[in-house]
Amino acid sequence: MSPGLTDFMALDLMPLLAAALAALSCGIIGNYLVLKRMAMMGDAISHSVLPGLIVAFLLLGEATTFPMLAGAAVAGVACALLVGAVRRLARLDEGSSMGVVFTIMFALGVVLVSINVRNSHVDADCVLYGAIEHLSLVWEPPATVGGLFSLESIGGLPRQVQSLALTLAIVLVFVGLFYKELRISSFDPEHSSAQGVHAGVMHVALLLVVALSVVASFEAVGVILVVAMLACPAAMARMMTDRLGVQIALSAALALVMSTGGYFLATRWPAVSPDPGAVELESSGMIATLGGVGVLVAVLLSPRYGLAASALRKLRYRVRVLSEDQLAMLYRVEESAPDGDATLERRHLTLGVGEGGTERLLARAALRSNVRGGRLERRGDQGFALTESGREHARSLVRVHRLWEAYLVRELGLRPDHVHGTAMDLEHVREHGLSSELERESGDPGIDPHGKTIPR
Amino acid sequence: MSAAPAGLWDVLLLRGGYNATVVQSATLLLGAAAGSVGAFALLRGRSLMGDALAHATLPGIGVAFLIASAIGLDPRAPAWLLLGAAVFGVLGVGFVHVLTRSRRLSEDAAMAVVLSSMFGLGVVILSHIQSLPGGNQAGLRSLILGQAAAMRTGDAITMGVLALICALGVTLLFKELRLVCFDGEFASARGWPTGAIDLALMALVVTVTVIGIQAVGIVLIVALLVVPPASARLWTDRLWRVVALSAGIGAVSGYVGAAISAVVPRMPTGGAIVLCAGAVFVVSLLIAPSRGLAASALRLARLRVRIGREHALRSACEWLEERGEQVENGARVPVADALRAVEDWPLWRWFVRISLRVRRFARIEGAEFVLDLRGASEAQRISRAHRLWELYLERYLHVAPTHVHSPADLVEHTLSPELVAELERAVDAERSSMNGAGGPR
């Protein structure tokens, strides 16, 4: 075995495994928290780990792992239920009741830890940040890579890694068995109860699994950063897809990328940093940072729901509206011209467009797209005229416009001099078969409220 | 608790030394400012924003430290660190805003993402600072859980002054904040700049959060914004009282919490302050006059006793009618028949009996239930309401006659005299064609 690999196995394998397992469990179950608008509930639950641990410790009088973790899980569920109780009893909104419950619980934990610090095995710092790097200290790597997969070495894995693996298994079984129930109760709790899936029971079961994931993970990443694992992968995946199954699979993949990427970025920092004195950075913090950056990138750049994409869509729509307005304008000029011929200059075609610089730019883009699409052709130096296909297009636009005017006057009883603006907006809407519906409804009036012929 | 150099009373009475006195006064002002600002944040539904932005300040503190060391300033000057914190707090709020803009992520998911990942960035930066020569970060980590005892007099005075300014800001903007909290849409329809008012509220939240970091710490500062107003809200519905009470609760918690942490060794100030506020909340939740648990339990109990009483009277009335007897003063009904519809739980039955007795509706003589004059008319009134409702369900909602009894059983207790009169009018027209009695008059 090469020395590099030996080092990797001795130093990195266990922390990496723990980070990946924690990110997977939290990332998968976090989808439901994000869907149910309970992401901050993850935060509240994870804060209650501290009082849970310390109260269990004080009750037991000794630091034994599993009872203390059980105490933490109980505290997590109790926190979630208390939030609901306070919301109902004190008639507060969800956010405020969370703020009340988890801060008081956390304060209790901080105070108990601090005044018992000498004889307690609970360290507030460790609870806040986790101690993922320590995992390599409690594990003796086998001599070969193959040795990893022997029963003996799996049994010899650090306790945290074992419990994280168990947690991941529980999360997967839970999501797999109750996929349908979780889906329906997340999207529509009332409907779900009507369908015989008890939303309240599913809610508590979900809280229990979240508490379990948080408790298993906090030793690796700390109670605040575990929130990043709950929220970030699901938020990223939600920006990319509508389908729950795809979202869960994506979030699992993203959780893996986020945890391994964050871990390597933090631990390999001395190698990539220009500063020779650089040290390894806190990997849990780096994982969370990476998650946040990922969400920001997804929100900005996601192809369907991203802010950039929707800005682009809006821009395209405005250009289309402007280009259609230009065609309709030329058509109307042709109608009133005695010889049926109309040539307009650019400055006329961009008339009525707002004064702003971007509006002008968009109007020019619209003109270009009309010329390039063969709907307008240049006449002489400055002028533009309709081509045959442009005239066809313009005729249908003017037809829809005048049908709308007729419809608005007849069906909605608007005054004839009040309908032009509305029709200007509506003529561009083609979605959902609106114009064919309009054709059917309007019953072919022949002329519009202003006495103009409606072209066919 | 171990022995302390000064007793709690000494410190509470400001005999704990000059520095302790200044720090306590400052936390008192902080509590008052956070309580009043938090009241508006709570009413505007922005309580947890304080949590998100508080966590987002950690990288700001780290960055401020790095910049200060790079340009040769004192990197531990609190004013400088808190300036960095404020900048990143605002940045955090901005990120939450950006993330919710796509409408795919709800505000709570955005807050969870910003809170945790910016805190993570802070942890990374602190771990980098630790490696710097002289970069002992102990001073910075204490900001996470807060340690008022480590504050210098000057810092405390700055904090107190800023808190005072925040409280003044709330007073000056009282009318504007009230408008957006109760009806933001109405306010903007009336031409109020609701966006600017919201911005001012967020600025106040940021200021309170940042000045509170030293004393209470990043993780718990949100408690000062949420717990006092949540407690105050339990006591009153009037806005200025909520704000004043919340400021008062915040001030007392800040003062007492700081005193406790000065007296008890290793007691973190933030935890102590929050626990004080939490104790006020728990007590308020129990005993507040109308929203408190005790008050609502009492209301519920009284309602149940009234329902039991009315059921007993109606059963008696029905028993008498079945036998063609008059429902009048001194009419006698076997106890078992009168109380058959009352919940079968000894305590309630006992309460119901007492209540019937006290109101002079009926008394129990041996195994008989004897109606008084008042009881007879009450029994007729309640039976009448019951039957009118049954009739109404049959006639107008076309519910089968066999299915009207139990809904009427529920509704009879809530029918007001006006409603009974209306029901009477509604069914009066068909009274003649009815089978059986239309109900006792």
PDB file of N, CA and C in Angstrom, chain A residues 106-153:
ATOM      1  N   PHE A 106     -31.983  25.929  25.050  1.00  0.00           N
ATOM      2  CA  PHE A 106     -30.539  26.004  24.830  1.00  0.00           C
ATOM      3  C   PHE A 106     -29.864  26.755  25.982  1.00  0.00           C
ATOM      4  N   ALA A 107     -30.526  27.832  26.434  1.00  0.00           N
ATOM      5  CA  ALA A 107     -29.950  28.589  27.554  1.00  0.00           C
ATOM      6  C   ALA A 107     -29.822  27.695  28.774  1.00  0.00           C
ATOM      7  N   LEU A 108     -30.861  26.880  29.000  1.00  0.00           N
ATOM      8  CA  LEU A 108     -30.804  25.942  30.122  1.00  0.00           C
ATOM      9  C   LEU A 108     -29.598  25.017  29.964  1.00  0.00           C
ATOM     10  N   GLY A 109     -29.412  24.510  28.736  1.00  0.00           N
ATOM     11  CA  GLY A 109     -28.278  23.636  28.484  1.00  0.00           C
ATOM     12  C   GLY A 109     -26.949  24.332  28.745  1.00  0.00           C
ATOM     13  N   VAL A 110     -26.821  25.570  28.226  1.00  0.00           N
ATOM     14  CA  VAL A 110     -25.565  26.301  28.389  1.00  0.00           C
ATOM     15  C   VAL A 110     -25.268  26.520  29.864  1.00  0.00           C
ATOM     16  N   VAL A 111     -26.303  26.914  30.605  1.00  0.00           N
ATOM     17  CA  VAL A 111     -26.092  27.205  32.026  1.00  0.00           C
ATOM     18  C   VAL A 111     -25.710  25.935  32.770  1.00  0.00           C
ATOM     19  N   LEU A 112     -26.441  24.834  32.496  1.00  0.00           N
ATOM     20  CA  LEU A 112     -26.138  23.588  33.210  1.00  0.00           C
ATOM     21  C   LEU A 112     -24.732  23.101  32.872  1.00  0.00           C
ATOM     22  N   VAL A 113     -24.351  23.181  31.598  1.00  0.00           N
ATOM     23  CA  VAL A 113     -23.008  22.753  31.206  1.00  0.00           C
ATOM     24  C   VAL A 113     -21.965  23.603  31.917  1.00  0.00           C
ATOM     25  N   SER A 114     -22.195  24.926  31.911  1.00  0.00           N
ATOM     26  CA  SER A 114     -21.170  25.809  32.452  1.00  0.00           C
ATOM     27  C   SER A 114     -20.968  25.606  33.945  1.00  0.00           C
ATOM     28  N   ILE A 115     -22.075  25.472  34.676  1.00  0.00           N
ATOM     29  CA  ILE A 115     -21.843  25.372  36.118  1.00  0.00           C
ATOM     30  C   ILE A 115     -21.473  23.961  36.544  1.00  0.00           C
ATOM     31  N   ASN A 116     -21.608  22.986  35.643  1.00  0.00           N
ATOM     32  CA  ASN A 116     -21.167  21.624  35.978  1.00  0.00           C
ATOM     33  C   ASN A 116     -19.917  21.236  35.233  1.00  0.00           C
ATOM     34  N   VAL A 117     -19.203  22.265  34.711  1.00  0.00           N
ATOM     35  CA  VAL A 117     -18.189  21.944  33.708  1.00  0.00           C
ATOM     36  C   VAL A 117     -17.135  20.979  34.226  1.00  0.00           C
ATOM     37  N   ARG A 118     -16.828  21.040  35.542  1.00  0.00           N
ATOM     38  CA  ARG A 118     -15.730  20.206  36.010  1.00  0.00           C
ATOM     39  C   ARG A 118     -16.059  18.733  35.983  1.00  0.00           C
ATOM     40  N   ASN A 119     -17.282  18.412  36.378  1.00  0.00           N
ATOM     41  CA  ASN A 119     -17.577  16.985  36.455  1.00  0.00           C
ATOM     42  C   ASN A 119     -18.450  16.505  35.304  1.00  0.00           C
ATOM     43  N   SER A 120     -18.534  17.289  34.242  1.00  0.00           N
ATOM     44  CA  SER A 120     -19.346  16.800  33.142  1.00  0.00           C
ATOM     45  C   SER A 120     -18.467  16.396  31.971  1.00  0.00           C
ATOM     46  N   HIS A 121     -19.025  15.513  31.176  1.00  0.00           N
ATOM     47  CA  HIS A 121     -18.297  15.110  29.976  1.00  0.00           C
ATOM     48  C   HIS A 121     -18.899  15.763  28.748  1.00  0.00           C
ATOM     49  N   VAL A 122     -19.734  16.742  28.986  1.00  0.00           N
ATOM     50  CA  VAL A 122     -20.334  17.447  27.872  1.00  0.00           C
ATOM     51  C   VAL A 122     -19.577  18.765  27.718  1.00  0.00           C
ATOM     52  N   ASP A 123     -19.110  18.998  26.518  1.00  0.00           N
ATOM     53  CA  ASP A 123     -18.322  20.185  26.273  1.00  0.00           C
ATOM     54  C   ASP A 123     -19.124  21.065  25.311  1.00  0.00           C
ATOM     55  N   ALA A 124     -19.447  22.278  25.759  1.00  0.00           N
ATOM     56  CA  ALA A 124     -20.308  23.142  24.946  1.00  0.00           C
ATOM     57  C   ALA A 124     -19.695  23.397  23.566  1.00  0.00           C
ATOM     58  N   ASP A 125     -18.388  23.571  23.527  1.00  0.00           N
ATOM     59  CA  ASP A 125     -17.726  23.828  22.244  1.00  0.00           C
ATOM     60  C   ASP A 125     -17.919  22.663  21.287  1.00  0.00           C
ATOM     61  N   CYS A 126     -17.749  21.449  21.853  1.00  0.00           N
ATOM     62  CA  CYS A 126     -17.884  20.248  21.031  1.00  0.00           C
ATOM     63  C   CYS A 126     -19.301  20.132  20.492  1.00  0.00           C
ATOM     64  N   VAL A 127     -20.291  20.501  21.332  1.00  0.00           N
ATOM     65  CA  VAL A 127     -21.678  20.427  20.890  1.00  0.00           C
ATOM     66  C   VAL A 127     -21.948  21.465  19.802  1.00  0.00           C
ATOM     67  N   LEU A 128     -21.284  22.620  19.927  1.00  0.00           N
ATOM     68  CA  LEU A 128     -21.523  23.684  18.947  1.00  0.00           C
ATOM     69  C   LEU A 128     -20.845  23.414  17.610  1.00  0.00           C
ATOM     70  N   TYR A 129     -19.621  22.888  17.645  1.00  0.00           N
ATOM     71  CA  TYR A 129     -18.870  22.759  16.386  1.00  0.00           C
ATOM     72  C   TYR A 129     -18.637  21.329  15.952  1.00  0.00           C
ATOM     73  N   GLY A 130     -18.844  20.372  16.856  1.00  0.00           N
ATOM     74  CA  GLY A 130     -18.530  19.004  16.498  1.00  0.00           C
ATOM     75  C   GLY A 130     -17.034  18.761  16.575  1.00  0.00           C
ATOM     76  N   ALA A 131     -16.658  17.512  16.459  1.00  0.00           N
ATOM     77  CA  ALA A 131     -15.237  17.197  16.561  1.00  0.00           C
ATOM     78  C   ALA A 131     -14.930  16.067  15.601  1.00  0.00           C
ATOM     79  N   ILE A 132     -15.159  16.356  14.331  1.00  0.00           N
ATOM     80  CA  ILE A 132     -15.049  15.310  13.328  1.00  0.00           C
ATOM     81  C   ILE A 132     -13.616  14.797  13.217  1.00  0.00           C
ATOM     82  N   GLU A 133     -12.643  15.696  13.394  1.00  0.00           N
ATOM     83  CA  GLU A 133     -11.245  15.298  13.202  1.00  0.00           C
ATOM     84  C   GLU A 133     -10.797  14.280  14.244  1.00  0.00           C
ATOM     85  N   HIS A 134     -11.467  14.307  15.409  1.00  0.00           N
ATOM     86  CA  HIS A 134     -11.036  13.385  16.462  1.00  0.00           C
ATOM     87  C   HIS A 134     -11.308  11.929  16.108  1.00  0.00           C
ATOM     88  N   LEU A 135     -12.161  11.713  15.118  1.00  0.00           N
ATOM     89  CA  LEU A 135     -12.531  10.338  14.808  1.00  0.00           C
ATOM     90  C   LEU A 135     -11.339   9.514  14.370  1.00  0.00           C
ATOM     91  N   SER A 136     -10.358  10.163  13.709  1.00  0.00           N
ATOM     92  CA  SER A 136      -9.214   9.380  13.245  1.00  0.00           C
ATOM     93  C   SER A 136      -8.357   8.919  14.415  1.00  0.00           C
ATOM     94  N   LEU A 137      -8.541   9.564  15.569  1.00  0.00           N
ATOM     95  CA  LEU A 137      -7.720   9.176  16.720  1.00  0.00           C
ATOM     96  C   LEU A 137      -8.211   7.893  17.368  1.00  0.00           C
ATOM     97  N   VAL A 138      -9.485   7.590  17.173  1.00  0.00           N
ATOM     98  CA  VAL A 138     -10.032   6.445  17.903  1.00  0.00           C
ATOM     99  C   VAL A 138     -10.159   5.228  16.999  1.00  0.00           C
ATOM    100  N   TRP A 139      -9.425   5.231  15.902  1.00  0.00           N
ATOM    101  CA  TRP A 139      -9.577   4.121  14.965  1.00  0.00           C
ATOM    102  C   TRP A 139      -8.214   3.679  14.465  1.00  0.00           C
ATOM    103  N   GLU A 140      -8.044   2.395  14.458  1.00  0.00           N
ATOM    104  CA  GLU A 140      -6.796   1.808  13.969  1.00  0.00           C
ATOM    105  C   GLU A 140      -7.058   1.225  12.594  1.00  0.00           C
ATOM    106  N   PRO A 141      -6.496   1.831  11.535  1.00  0.00           N
ATOM    107  CA  PRO A 141      -6.808   1.318  10.191  1.00  0.00           C
ATOM    108  C   PRO A 141      -6.187  -0.049   9.974  1.00  0.00           C
ATOM    109  N   PRO A 142      -6.865  -0.909   9.191  1.00  0.00           N
ATOM    110  CA  PRO A 142      -6.274  -2.210   8.865  1.00  0.00           C
ATOM    111  C   PRO A 142      -5.082  -2.034   7.925  1.00  0.00           C
ATOM    112  N   ALA A 143      -4.316  -3.084   7.775  1.00  0.00           N
ATOM    113  CA  ALA A 143      -3.078  -2.977   7.003  1.00  0.00           C
ATOM    114  C   ALA A 143      -3.343  -2.796   5.518  1.00  0.00           C
ATOM    115  N   THR A 144      -4.409  -3.382   5.012  1.00  0.00           N
ATOM    116  CA  THR A 144      -4.689  -3.280   3.577  1.00  0.00           C
ATOM    117  C   THR A 144      -6.086  -2.716   3.359  1.00  0.00           C
ATOM    118  N   VAL A 145      -6.329  -2.268   2.107  1.00  0.00           N
ATOM    119  CA  VAL A 145      -7.654  -1.753   1.776  1.00  0.00           C
ATOM    120  C   VAL A 145      -8.683  -2.861   1.907  1.00  0.00           C
ATOM    121  N   GLY A 146      -8.297  -4.064   1.486  1.00  0.00           N
ATOM    122  CA  GLY A 146      -9.216  -5.196   1.570  1.00  0.00           C
ATOM    123  C   GLY A 146      -9.630  -5.472   3.002  1.00  0.00           C
ATOM    124  N   GLY A 147      -8.712  -5.219   3.914  1.00  0.00           N
ATOM    125  CA  GLY A 147      -8.987  -5.459   5.326  1.00  0.00           C
ATOM    126  C   GLY A 147     -10.135  -4.634   5.852  1.00  0.00           C
ATOM    127  N   LEU A 148     -10.435  -3.530   5.140  1.00  0.00           N
ATOM    128  CA  LEU A 148     -11.541  -2.660   5.555  1.00  0.00           C
ATOM    129  C   LEU A 148     -12.863  -3.389   5.594  1.00  0.00           C
ATOM    130  N   PHE A 149     -12.996  -4.350   4.684  1.00  0.00           N
ATOM    131  CA  PHE A 149     -14.323  -4.933   4.502  1.00  0.00           C
ATOM    132  C   PHE A 149     -14.514  -6.207   5.307  1.00  0.00           C
ATOM    133  N   SER A 150     -13.513  -6.551   6.115  1.00  0.00           N
ATOM    134  CA  SER A 150     -13.695  -7.725   6.953  1.00  0.00           C
ATOM    135  C   SER A 150     -14.672  -7.393   8.072  1.00  0.00           C
ATOM    136  N   LEU A 151     -15.351  -8.419   8.524  1.00  0.00           N
ATOM    137  CA  LEU A 151     -16.350  -8.232   9.564  1.00  0.00           C
ATOM    138  C   LEU A 151     -15.742  -7.581  10.794  1.00  0.00           C
ATOM    139  N   GLU A 152     -14.517  -8.034  11.053  1.00  0.00           N
ATOM    140  CA  GLU A 152     -13.832  -7.585  12.259  1.00  0.00           C
ATOM    141  C   GLU A 152     -13.605  -6.070  12.220  1.00  0.00           C
ATOM    142  N   SER A 153     -13.159  -5.567  11.048  1.00  0.00           N
ATOM    143  CA  SER A 153     -12.836  -4.144  11.018  1.00  0.00           C
ATOM    144  C   SER A 153     -14.100  -3.301  10.963  1.00  0.00           C
TER     145      SER A 153
END
